[in-house]
Short mmCIF file of C-alpha atoms in Angstrom, two decimals:
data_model
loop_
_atom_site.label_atom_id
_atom_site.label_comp_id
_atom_site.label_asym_id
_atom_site.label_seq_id
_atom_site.Cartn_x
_atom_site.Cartn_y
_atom_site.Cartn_z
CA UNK L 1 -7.61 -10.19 -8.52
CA UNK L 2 -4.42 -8.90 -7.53
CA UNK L 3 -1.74 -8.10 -10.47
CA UNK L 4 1.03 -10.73 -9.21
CA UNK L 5 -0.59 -13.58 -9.27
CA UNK L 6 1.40 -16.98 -9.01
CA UNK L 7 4.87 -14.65 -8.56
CA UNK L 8 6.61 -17.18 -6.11
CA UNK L 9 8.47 -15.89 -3.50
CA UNK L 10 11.63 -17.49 -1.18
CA UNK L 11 11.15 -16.00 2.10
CA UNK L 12 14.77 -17.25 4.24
CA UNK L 13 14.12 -16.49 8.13
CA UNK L 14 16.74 -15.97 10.34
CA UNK L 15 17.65 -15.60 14.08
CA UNK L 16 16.32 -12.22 15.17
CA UNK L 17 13.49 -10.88 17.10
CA UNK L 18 12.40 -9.20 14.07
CA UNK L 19 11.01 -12.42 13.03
CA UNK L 20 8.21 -12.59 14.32
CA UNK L 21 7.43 -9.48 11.49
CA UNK L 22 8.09 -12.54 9.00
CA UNK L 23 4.53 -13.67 9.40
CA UNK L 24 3.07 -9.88 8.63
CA UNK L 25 5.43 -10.33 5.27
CA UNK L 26 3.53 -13.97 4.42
CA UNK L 27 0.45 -12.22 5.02
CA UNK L 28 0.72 -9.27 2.87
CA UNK L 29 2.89 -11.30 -0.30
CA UNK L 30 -0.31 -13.24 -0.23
CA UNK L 31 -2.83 -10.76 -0.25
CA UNK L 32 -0.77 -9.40 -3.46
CA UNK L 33 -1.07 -12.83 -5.02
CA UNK L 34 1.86 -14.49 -4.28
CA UNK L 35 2.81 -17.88 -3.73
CA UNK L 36 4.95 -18.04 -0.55
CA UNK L 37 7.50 -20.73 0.73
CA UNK L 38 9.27 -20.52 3.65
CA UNK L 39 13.25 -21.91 4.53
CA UNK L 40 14.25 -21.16 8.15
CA UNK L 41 17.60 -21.23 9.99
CA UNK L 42 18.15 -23.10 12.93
CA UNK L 43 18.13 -20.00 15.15
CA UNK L 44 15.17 -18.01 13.64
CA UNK L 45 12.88 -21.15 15.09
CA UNK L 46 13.79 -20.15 18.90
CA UNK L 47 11.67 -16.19 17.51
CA UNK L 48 9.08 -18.02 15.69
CA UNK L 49 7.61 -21.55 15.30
CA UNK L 50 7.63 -23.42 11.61
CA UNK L 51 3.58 -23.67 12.42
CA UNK L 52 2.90 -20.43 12.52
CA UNK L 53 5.00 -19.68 9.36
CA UNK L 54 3.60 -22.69 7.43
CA UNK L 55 -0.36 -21.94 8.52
CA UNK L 56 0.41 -18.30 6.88
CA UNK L 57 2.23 -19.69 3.78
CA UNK L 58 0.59 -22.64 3.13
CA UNK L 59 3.11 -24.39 2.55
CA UNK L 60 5.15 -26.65 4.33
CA UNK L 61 7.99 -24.64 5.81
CA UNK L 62 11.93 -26.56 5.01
CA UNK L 63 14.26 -26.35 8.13
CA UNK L 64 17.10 -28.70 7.33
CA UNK L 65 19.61 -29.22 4.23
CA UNK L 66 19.75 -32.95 5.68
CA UNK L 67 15.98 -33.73 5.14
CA UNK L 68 16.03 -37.42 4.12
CA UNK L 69 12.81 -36.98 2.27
CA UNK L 70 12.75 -33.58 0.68
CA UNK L 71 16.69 -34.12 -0.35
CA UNK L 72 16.30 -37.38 -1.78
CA UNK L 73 14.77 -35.04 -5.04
CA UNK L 74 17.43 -32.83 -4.50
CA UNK L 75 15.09 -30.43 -3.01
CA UNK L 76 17.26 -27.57 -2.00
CA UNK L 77 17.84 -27.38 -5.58
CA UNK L 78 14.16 -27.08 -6.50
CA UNK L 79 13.84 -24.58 -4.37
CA UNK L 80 16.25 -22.38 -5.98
CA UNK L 81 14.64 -23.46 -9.08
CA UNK L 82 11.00 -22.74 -8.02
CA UNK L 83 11.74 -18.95 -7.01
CA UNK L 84 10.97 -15.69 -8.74
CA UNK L 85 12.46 -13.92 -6.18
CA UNK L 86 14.26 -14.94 -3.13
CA UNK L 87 13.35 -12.58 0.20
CA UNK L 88 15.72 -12.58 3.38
CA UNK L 89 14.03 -11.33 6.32
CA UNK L 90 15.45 -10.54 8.74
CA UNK L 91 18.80 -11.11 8.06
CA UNK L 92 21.20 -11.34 10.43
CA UNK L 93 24.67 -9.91 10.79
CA UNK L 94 25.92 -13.96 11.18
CA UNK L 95 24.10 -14.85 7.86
CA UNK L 96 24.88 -12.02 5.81
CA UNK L 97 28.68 -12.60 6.76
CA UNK L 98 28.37 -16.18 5.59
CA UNK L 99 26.65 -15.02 2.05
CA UNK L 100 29.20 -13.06 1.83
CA UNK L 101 31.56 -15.42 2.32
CA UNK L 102 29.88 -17.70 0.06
CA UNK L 103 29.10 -20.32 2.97
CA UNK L 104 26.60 -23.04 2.28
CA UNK L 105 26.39 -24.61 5.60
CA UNK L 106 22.71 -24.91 5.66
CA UNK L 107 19.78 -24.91 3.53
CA UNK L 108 19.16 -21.21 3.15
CA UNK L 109 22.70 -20.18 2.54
CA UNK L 110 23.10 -23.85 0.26
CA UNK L 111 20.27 -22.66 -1.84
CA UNK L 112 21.07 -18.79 -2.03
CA UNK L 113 24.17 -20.23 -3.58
CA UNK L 114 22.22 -22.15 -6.25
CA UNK L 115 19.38 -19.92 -7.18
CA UNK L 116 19.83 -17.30 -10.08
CA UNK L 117 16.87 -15.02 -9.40
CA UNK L 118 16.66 -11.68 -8.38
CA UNK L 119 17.67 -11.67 -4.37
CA UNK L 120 16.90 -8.79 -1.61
CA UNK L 121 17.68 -8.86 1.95
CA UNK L 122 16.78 -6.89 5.35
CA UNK L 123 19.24 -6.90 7.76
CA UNK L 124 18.08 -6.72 11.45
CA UNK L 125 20.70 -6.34 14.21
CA UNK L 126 21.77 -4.14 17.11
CA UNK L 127 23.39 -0.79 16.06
CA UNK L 128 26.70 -1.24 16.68
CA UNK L 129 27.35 -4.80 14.88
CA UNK L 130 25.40 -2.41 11.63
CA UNK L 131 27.91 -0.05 12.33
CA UNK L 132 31.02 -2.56 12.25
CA UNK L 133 33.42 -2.60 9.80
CA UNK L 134 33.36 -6.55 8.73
CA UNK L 135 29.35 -5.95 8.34
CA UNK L 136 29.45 -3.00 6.43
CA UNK L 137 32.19 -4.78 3.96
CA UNK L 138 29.84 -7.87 4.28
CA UNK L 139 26.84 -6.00 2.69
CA UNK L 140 29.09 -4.08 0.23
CA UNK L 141 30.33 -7.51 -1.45
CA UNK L 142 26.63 -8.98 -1.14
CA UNK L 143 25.88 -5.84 -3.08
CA UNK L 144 28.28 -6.33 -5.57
CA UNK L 145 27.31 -9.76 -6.26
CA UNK L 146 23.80 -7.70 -6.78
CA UNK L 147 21.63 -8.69 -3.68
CA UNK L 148 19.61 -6.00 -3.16
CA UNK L 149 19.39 -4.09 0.54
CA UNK L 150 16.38 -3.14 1.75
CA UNK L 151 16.98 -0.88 4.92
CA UNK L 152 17.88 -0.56 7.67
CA UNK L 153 15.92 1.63 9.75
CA UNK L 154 17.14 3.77 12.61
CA UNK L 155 15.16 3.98 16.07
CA UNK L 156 14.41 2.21 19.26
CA UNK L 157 15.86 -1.46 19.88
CA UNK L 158 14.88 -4.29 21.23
CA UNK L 159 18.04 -4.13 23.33
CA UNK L 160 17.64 -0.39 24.34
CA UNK L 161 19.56 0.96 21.89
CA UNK L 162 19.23 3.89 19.65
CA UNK L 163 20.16 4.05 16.10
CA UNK L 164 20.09 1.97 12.57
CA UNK L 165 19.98 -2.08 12.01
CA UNK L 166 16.08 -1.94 13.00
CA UNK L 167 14.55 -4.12 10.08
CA UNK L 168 12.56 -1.99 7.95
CA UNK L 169 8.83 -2.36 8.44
CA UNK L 170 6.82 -5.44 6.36
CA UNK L 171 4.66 -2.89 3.91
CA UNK L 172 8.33 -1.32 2.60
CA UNK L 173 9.45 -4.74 2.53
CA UNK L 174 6.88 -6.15 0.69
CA UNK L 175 6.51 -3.45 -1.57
CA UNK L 176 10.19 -3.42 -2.53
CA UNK L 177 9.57 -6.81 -3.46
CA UNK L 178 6.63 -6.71 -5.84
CA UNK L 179 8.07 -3.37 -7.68
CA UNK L 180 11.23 -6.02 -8.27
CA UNK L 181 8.34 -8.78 -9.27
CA UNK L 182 7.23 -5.98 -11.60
CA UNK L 183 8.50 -5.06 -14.58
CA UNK L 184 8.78 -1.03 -15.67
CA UNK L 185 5.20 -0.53 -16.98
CA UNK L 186 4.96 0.64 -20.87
CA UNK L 187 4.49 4.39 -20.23
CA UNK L 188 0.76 5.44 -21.95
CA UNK L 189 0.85 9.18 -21.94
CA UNK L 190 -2.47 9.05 -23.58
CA UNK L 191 -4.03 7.14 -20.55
CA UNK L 192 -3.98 10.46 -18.45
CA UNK L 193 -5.41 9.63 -15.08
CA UNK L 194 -6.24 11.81 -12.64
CA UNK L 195 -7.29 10.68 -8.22
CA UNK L 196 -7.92 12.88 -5.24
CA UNK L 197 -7.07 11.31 -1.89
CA UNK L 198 -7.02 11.83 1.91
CA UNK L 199 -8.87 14.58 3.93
CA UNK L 200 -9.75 18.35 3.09
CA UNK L 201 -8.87 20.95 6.29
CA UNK L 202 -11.07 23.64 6.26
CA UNK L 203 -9.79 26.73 8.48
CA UNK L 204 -11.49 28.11 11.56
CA UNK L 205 -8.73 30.54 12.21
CA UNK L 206 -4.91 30.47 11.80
CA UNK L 207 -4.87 27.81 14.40
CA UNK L 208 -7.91 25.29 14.03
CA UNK L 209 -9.62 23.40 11.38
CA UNK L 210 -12.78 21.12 10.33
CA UNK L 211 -11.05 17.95 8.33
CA UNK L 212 -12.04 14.21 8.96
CA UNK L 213 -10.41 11.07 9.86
CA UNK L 214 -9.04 9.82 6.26
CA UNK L 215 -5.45 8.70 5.92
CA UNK L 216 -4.85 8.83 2.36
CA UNK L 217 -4.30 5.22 2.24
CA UNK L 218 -6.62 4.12 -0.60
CA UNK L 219 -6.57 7.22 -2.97
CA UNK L 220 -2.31 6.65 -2.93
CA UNK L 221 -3.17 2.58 -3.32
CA UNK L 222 -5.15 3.46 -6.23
CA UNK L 223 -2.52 5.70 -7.55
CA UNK L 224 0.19 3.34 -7.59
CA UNK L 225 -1.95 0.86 -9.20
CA UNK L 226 -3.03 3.21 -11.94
CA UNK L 227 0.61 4.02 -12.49
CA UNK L 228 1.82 0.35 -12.60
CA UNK L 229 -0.56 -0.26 -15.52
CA UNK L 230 0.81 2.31 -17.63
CA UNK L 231 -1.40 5.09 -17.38
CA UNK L 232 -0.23 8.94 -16.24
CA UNK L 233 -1.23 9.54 -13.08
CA UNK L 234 -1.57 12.93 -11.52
CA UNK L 235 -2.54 12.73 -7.60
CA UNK L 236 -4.32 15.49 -5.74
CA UNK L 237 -3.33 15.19 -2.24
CA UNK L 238 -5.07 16.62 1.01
CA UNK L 239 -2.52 16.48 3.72
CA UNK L 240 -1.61 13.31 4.69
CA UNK L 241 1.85 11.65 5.84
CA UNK L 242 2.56 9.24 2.71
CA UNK L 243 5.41 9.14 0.09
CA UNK L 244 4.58 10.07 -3.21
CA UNK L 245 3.77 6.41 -5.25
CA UNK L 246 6.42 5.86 -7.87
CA UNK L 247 5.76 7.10 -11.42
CA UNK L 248 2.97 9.41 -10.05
CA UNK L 249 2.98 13.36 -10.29
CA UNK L 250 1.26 15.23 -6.85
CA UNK L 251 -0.06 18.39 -5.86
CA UNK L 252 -0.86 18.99 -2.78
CA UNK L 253 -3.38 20.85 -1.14
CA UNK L 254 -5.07 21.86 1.36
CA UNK L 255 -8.69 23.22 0.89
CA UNK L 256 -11.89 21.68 -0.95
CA UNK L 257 -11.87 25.06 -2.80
CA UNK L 258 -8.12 24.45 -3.92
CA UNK L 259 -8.22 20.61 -4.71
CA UNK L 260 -11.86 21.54 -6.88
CA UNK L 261 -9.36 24.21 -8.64
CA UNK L 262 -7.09 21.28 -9.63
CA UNK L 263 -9.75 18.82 -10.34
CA UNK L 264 -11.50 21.03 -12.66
CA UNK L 265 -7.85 22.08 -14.49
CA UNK L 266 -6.80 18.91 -15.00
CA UNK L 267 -9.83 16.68 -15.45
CA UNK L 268 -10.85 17.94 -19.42
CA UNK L 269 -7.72 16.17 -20.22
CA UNK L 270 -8.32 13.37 -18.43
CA UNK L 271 -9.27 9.66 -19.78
CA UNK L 272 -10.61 8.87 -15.73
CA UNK L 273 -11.20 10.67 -12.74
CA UNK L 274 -11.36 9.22 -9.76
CA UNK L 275 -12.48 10.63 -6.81
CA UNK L 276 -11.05 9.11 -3.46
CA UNK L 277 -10.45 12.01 -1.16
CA UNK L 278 -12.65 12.69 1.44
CA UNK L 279 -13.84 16.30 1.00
CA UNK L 280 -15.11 18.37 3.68
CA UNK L 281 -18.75 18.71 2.89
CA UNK L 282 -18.99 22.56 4.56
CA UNK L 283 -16.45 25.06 5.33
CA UNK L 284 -16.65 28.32 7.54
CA UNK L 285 -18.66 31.32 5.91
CA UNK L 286 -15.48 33.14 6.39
CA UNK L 287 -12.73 32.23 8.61
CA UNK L 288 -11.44 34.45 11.52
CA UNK L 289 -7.97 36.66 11.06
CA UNK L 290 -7.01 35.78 14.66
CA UNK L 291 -7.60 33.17 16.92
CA UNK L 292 -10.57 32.61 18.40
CA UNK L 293 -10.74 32.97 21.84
CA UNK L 294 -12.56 31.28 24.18
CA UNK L 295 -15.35 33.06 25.90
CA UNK L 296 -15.60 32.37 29.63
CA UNK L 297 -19.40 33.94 30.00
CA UNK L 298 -20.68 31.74 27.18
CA UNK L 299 -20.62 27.68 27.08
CA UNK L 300 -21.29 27.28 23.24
CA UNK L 301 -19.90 28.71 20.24
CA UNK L 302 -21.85 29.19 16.89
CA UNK L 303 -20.05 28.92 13.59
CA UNK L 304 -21.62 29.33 10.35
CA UNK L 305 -20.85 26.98 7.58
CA UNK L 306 -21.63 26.77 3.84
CA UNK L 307 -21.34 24.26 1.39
CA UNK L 308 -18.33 23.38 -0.29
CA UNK L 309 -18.06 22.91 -4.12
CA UNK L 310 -19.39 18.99 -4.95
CA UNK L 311 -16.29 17.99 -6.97
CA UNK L 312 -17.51 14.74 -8.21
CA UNK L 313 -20.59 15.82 -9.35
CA UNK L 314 -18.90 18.79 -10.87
CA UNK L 315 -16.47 16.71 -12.71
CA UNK L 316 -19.57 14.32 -13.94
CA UNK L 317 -21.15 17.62 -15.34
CA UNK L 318 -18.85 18.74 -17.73
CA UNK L 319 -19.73 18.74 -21.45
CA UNK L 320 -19.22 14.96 -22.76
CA UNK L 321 -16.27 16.23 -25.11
CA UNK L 322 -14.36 17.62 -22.16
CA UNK L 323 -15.60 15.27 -19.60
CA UNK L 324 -13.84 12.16 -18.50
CA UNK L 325 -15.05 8.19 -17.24
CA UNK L 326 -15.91 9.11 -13.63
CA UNK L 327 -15.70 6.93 -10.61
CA UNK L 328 -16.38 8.24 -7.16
CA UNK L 329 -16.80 6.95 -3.96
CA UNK L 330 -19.17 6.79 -0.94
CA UNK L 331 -18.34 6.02 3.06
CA UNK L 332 -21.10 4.82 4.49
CA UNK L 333 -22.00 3.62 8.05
CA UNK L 334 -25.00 1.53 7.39
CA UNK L 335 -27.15 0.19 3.96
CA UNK L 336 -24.09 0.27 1.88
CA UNK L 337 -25.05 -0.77 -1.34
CA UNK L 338 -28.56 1.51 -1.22
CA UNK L 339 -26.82 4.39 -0.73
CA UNK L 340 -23.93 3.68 -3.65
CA UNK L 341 -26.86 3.60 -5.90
CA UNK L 342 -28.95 6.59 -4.90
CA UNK L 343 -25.27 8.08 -5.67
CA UNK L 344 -24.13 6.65 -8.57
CA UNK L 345 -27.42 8.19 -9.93
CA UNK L 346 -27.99 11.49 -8.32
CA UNK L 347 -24.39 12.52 -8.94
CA UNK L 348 -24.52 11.47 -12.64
CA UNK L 349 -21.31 8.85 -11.88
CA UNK L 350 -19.77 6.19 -14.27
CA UNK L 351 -18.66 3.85 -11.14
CA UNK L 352 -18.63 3.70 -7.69
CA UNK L 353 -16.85 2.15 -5.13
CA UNK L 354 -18.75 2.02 -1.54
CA UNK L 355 -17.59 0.89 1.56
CA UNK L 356 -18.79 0.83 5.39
CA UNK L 357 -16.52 2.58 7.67
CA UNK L 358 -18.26 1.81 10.57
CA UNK L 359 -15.51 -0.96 11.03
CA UNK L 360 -12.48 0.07 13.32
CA UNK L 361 -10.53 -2.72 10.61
CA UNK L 362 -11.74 -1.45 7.57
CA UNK L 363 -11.54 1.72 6.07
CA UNK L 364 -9.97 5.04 7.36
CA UNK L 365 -6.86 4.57 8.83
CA UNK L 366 -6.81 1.00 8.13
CA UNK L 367 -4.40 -0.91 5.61
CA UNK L 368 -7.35 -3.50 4.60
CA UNK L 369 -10.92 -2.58 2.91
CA UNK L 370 -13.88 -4.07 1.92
CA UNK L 371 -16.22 -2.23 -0.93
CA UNK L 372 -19.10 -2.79 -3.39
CA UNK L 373 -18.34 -1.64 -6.57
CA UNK L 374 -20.90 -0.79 -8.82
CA UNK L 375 -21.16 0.82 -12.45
CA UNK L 376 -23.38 1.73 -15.54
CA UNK L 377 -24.22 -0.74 -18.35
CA UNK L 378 -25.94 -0.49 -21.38
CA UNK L 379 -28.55 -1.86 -19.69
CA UNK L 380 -28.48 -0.32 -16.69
CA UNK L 381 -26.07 -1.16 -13.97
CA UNK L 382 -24.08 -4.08 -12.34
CA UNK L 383 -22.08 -4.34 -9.15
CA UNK L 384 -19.83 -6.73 -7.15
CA UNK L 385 -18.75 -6.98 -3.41
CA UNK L 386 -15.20 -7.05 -3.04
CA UNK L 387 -14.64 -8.84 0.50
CA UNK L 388 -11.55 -7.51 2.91
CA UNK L 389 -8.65 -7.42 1.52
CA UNK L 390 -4.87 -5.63 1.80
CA UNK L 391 -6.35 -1.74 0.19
CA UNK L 392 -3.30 -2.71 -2.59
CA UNK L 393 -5.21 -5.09 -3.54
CA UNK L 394 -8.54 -3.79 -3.79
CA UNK L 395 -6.88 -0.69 -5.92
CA UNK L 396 -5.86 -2.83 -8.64
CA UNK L 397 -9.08 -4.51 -8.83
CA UNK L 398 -10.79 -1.11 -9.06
CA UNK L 399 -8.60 0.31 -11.54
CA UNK L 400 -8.90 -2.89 -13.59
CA UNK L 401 -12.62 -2.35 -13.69
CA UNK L 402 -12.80 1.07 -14.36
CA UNK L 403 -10.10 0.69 -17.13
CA UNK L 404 -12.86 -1.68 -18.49
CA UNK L 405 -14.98 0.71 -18.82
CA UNK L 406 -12.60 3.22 -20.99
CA UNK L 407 -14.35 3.63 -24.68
CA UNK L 408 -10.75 2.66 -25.56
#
């Protein structure tokens, strides 16, 4: 179950071509548990259609302050009323210069004007009108009158130019929303938590390496989770291209020799340990000084590998006064649950979470996963399949679980 259940978000649509990103913000507010509505200007339905936006929400989408029907309860004013949060996106440079001006010629401005909830924007507009004076003293007043900004980027336009007032992508979005939806968690500095995540490189030589295909996605989605609960989370990074979730300390590394170093220094202090990255199960015997060169006489090339240190196991091994509540994981390709079992056991786990990455939609590289999770009992073990879902969400319904287990 996702942490922000029933939060009800405003989402006002306006006329850009980034619109059509609109229904990729629906989508992922309601994998997070949100309720979604939807209030559209007259121009933003020429980028998108009310159908698609309503079929995503669930909810009827509102078009018009002059609705007979919805306005005969005064329902611009419910609106306001109904909102946690009120989300503009995109925002245009027109409706962020009537905001500013206070306008309430329509039913999103009408209803910005009446609502007293927290309120972010993303503008969305060609570079130069960004760059403009009157929009740039447009924002600083909405500012002021504490809307919050979120963006804009810089890069390719849909009009072929170059530069900022590209509307920052829906996962920033989104996720600037739910930390506002969120209030500061109560710091637990005796919950210390500690997560590996993404891919171990292994050198060849000073130019190649073995690694694998994992993005990093789920051990930083677990992170953040673990953070936003309170607890003090130290992440162990293999290289990956992913900011640093808020409230969480990293190291980075490189090796499955030097993230076992930092598993095994950090984990005796550790309430849980959770083991996301995906270590590279051999390395080279020794790797070469100089680049290897290709031989032109020869069609193969034989490398000798040896085994890597088995970090989760070796964290499961410690004495049980140093050794923390241990959840690992397992990618399979095929007989998912089986193998999560024969691993739980064999590797002396507290949980596991196993998933089949046979999927090009689930898994590495993919912003959704699908897992079974299954863990010891008293009486032996129990499990439960956790169906596709945004990997957010599936992080805080694996840290929930294994903070279930805590003997605490």
């Amino acid at each position: 179950m996702a942490l922000l259940t029933g939060k009800r978000v405003l989402l006002g649509v306006s006329a850009g071509i980034a619109a059509y990103k609109s229904a990729l913000i629906i989508r992922l507010l309601k994998q997070a548990g949100c309720e979604v509505r939807v209030v559209m200007t007259d121009g933003a339905q020429a980028f998108i259609t009310p159908m698609t936006l309503q079929a995503l929400s669930g909810e009827p989408v509102r078009t018009s302050l002059l609705d007979p029907e919805a306005e005969a309860g005064m329902g611009h004013i419910e609106l306001a009323r109904w909102a946690d949060v009120v989300l503009i996106a995109p925002a245009t440079a027109d409706l962020i210069a009537r905001l500013a001006h206070g306008m309430a010629d329509d039913l999103l401005t009408t209803l910005c004007l009446a609502c007293e909830t927290p309120k972010l924007i993303a503008p969305a507009m060609n570079q130069a009108m960004w760059r403009h004076p009157a929009t740039q003293r447009n924002i600083t007043v909405l500012e002021q009158d504490g809307w919050q900004q979120i963006g804009p980027d810089a890069g390719d336009q849909a009009c072929g130019d170059v530069g900022p007032g590209r509307m920052s992508e829906p996962e920033a979005i989104v996720d600037a929303v739910l930390k506002r939806l969120t209030p500061p968690p109560m710091a637990n500095d005796a919950l210390q938590v500690v997560i590996t995540a993404g891919p171990t490189r292994e050198p060849l030589d000073p130019v190649r390496y073995l690694s694998n295909h994992s993005s990093g996605k789920m051990g930083f989605a677990l992170a953040a989770a673990a953070a936003a609960s309170g607890a003090n989370v130290t992440l162990i990074s293999g290289p990956v291209n992913l900011p640093t979730p808020r409230g969480v300390t990293r190291i980075d590394v490189e090796s499955a020799a030097e993230m076992n170093a930092q598993a095994q220094r950090l984990a005796t202090t550790a309430a849980l340990f959770i083991g996301c990255a995906a270590v590279a199960d051999y390395r080279a015997e020794s790797a070469a000084a100089h680049k290897i060169k290709k031989r032109e006489n020869s069609d193969t090339l034989t490398l000798t590998l040896v085994k890597n240190p088995d970090i989760i196991a070796g964290i499961a091994a410690l004495p049980a006064d140093q050794r923390p509540l241990v959840v690992g994981f397992a990618a399979e390709t095929q007989d998912v649950e089986h193998y999560a079992r024969e691993k739980l056991s064999r590797k002396g786990l507290d949980m596991i979470v196993a998933n089949d990455v046979s999927s090009a939609e689930l898994g590495f590289g993919s912003d959704d996963n699908a897992a079974w999770l299954l863990w010891r009992t008293p009486d032996g073990t129990d499990s439960e399949h956790q169906p596709a879902q945004s990997k957010t969400a599936l992080a805080n319904v694996i840290i929930q679980r294994a903070l279930s287990l805590l003997p605490f």
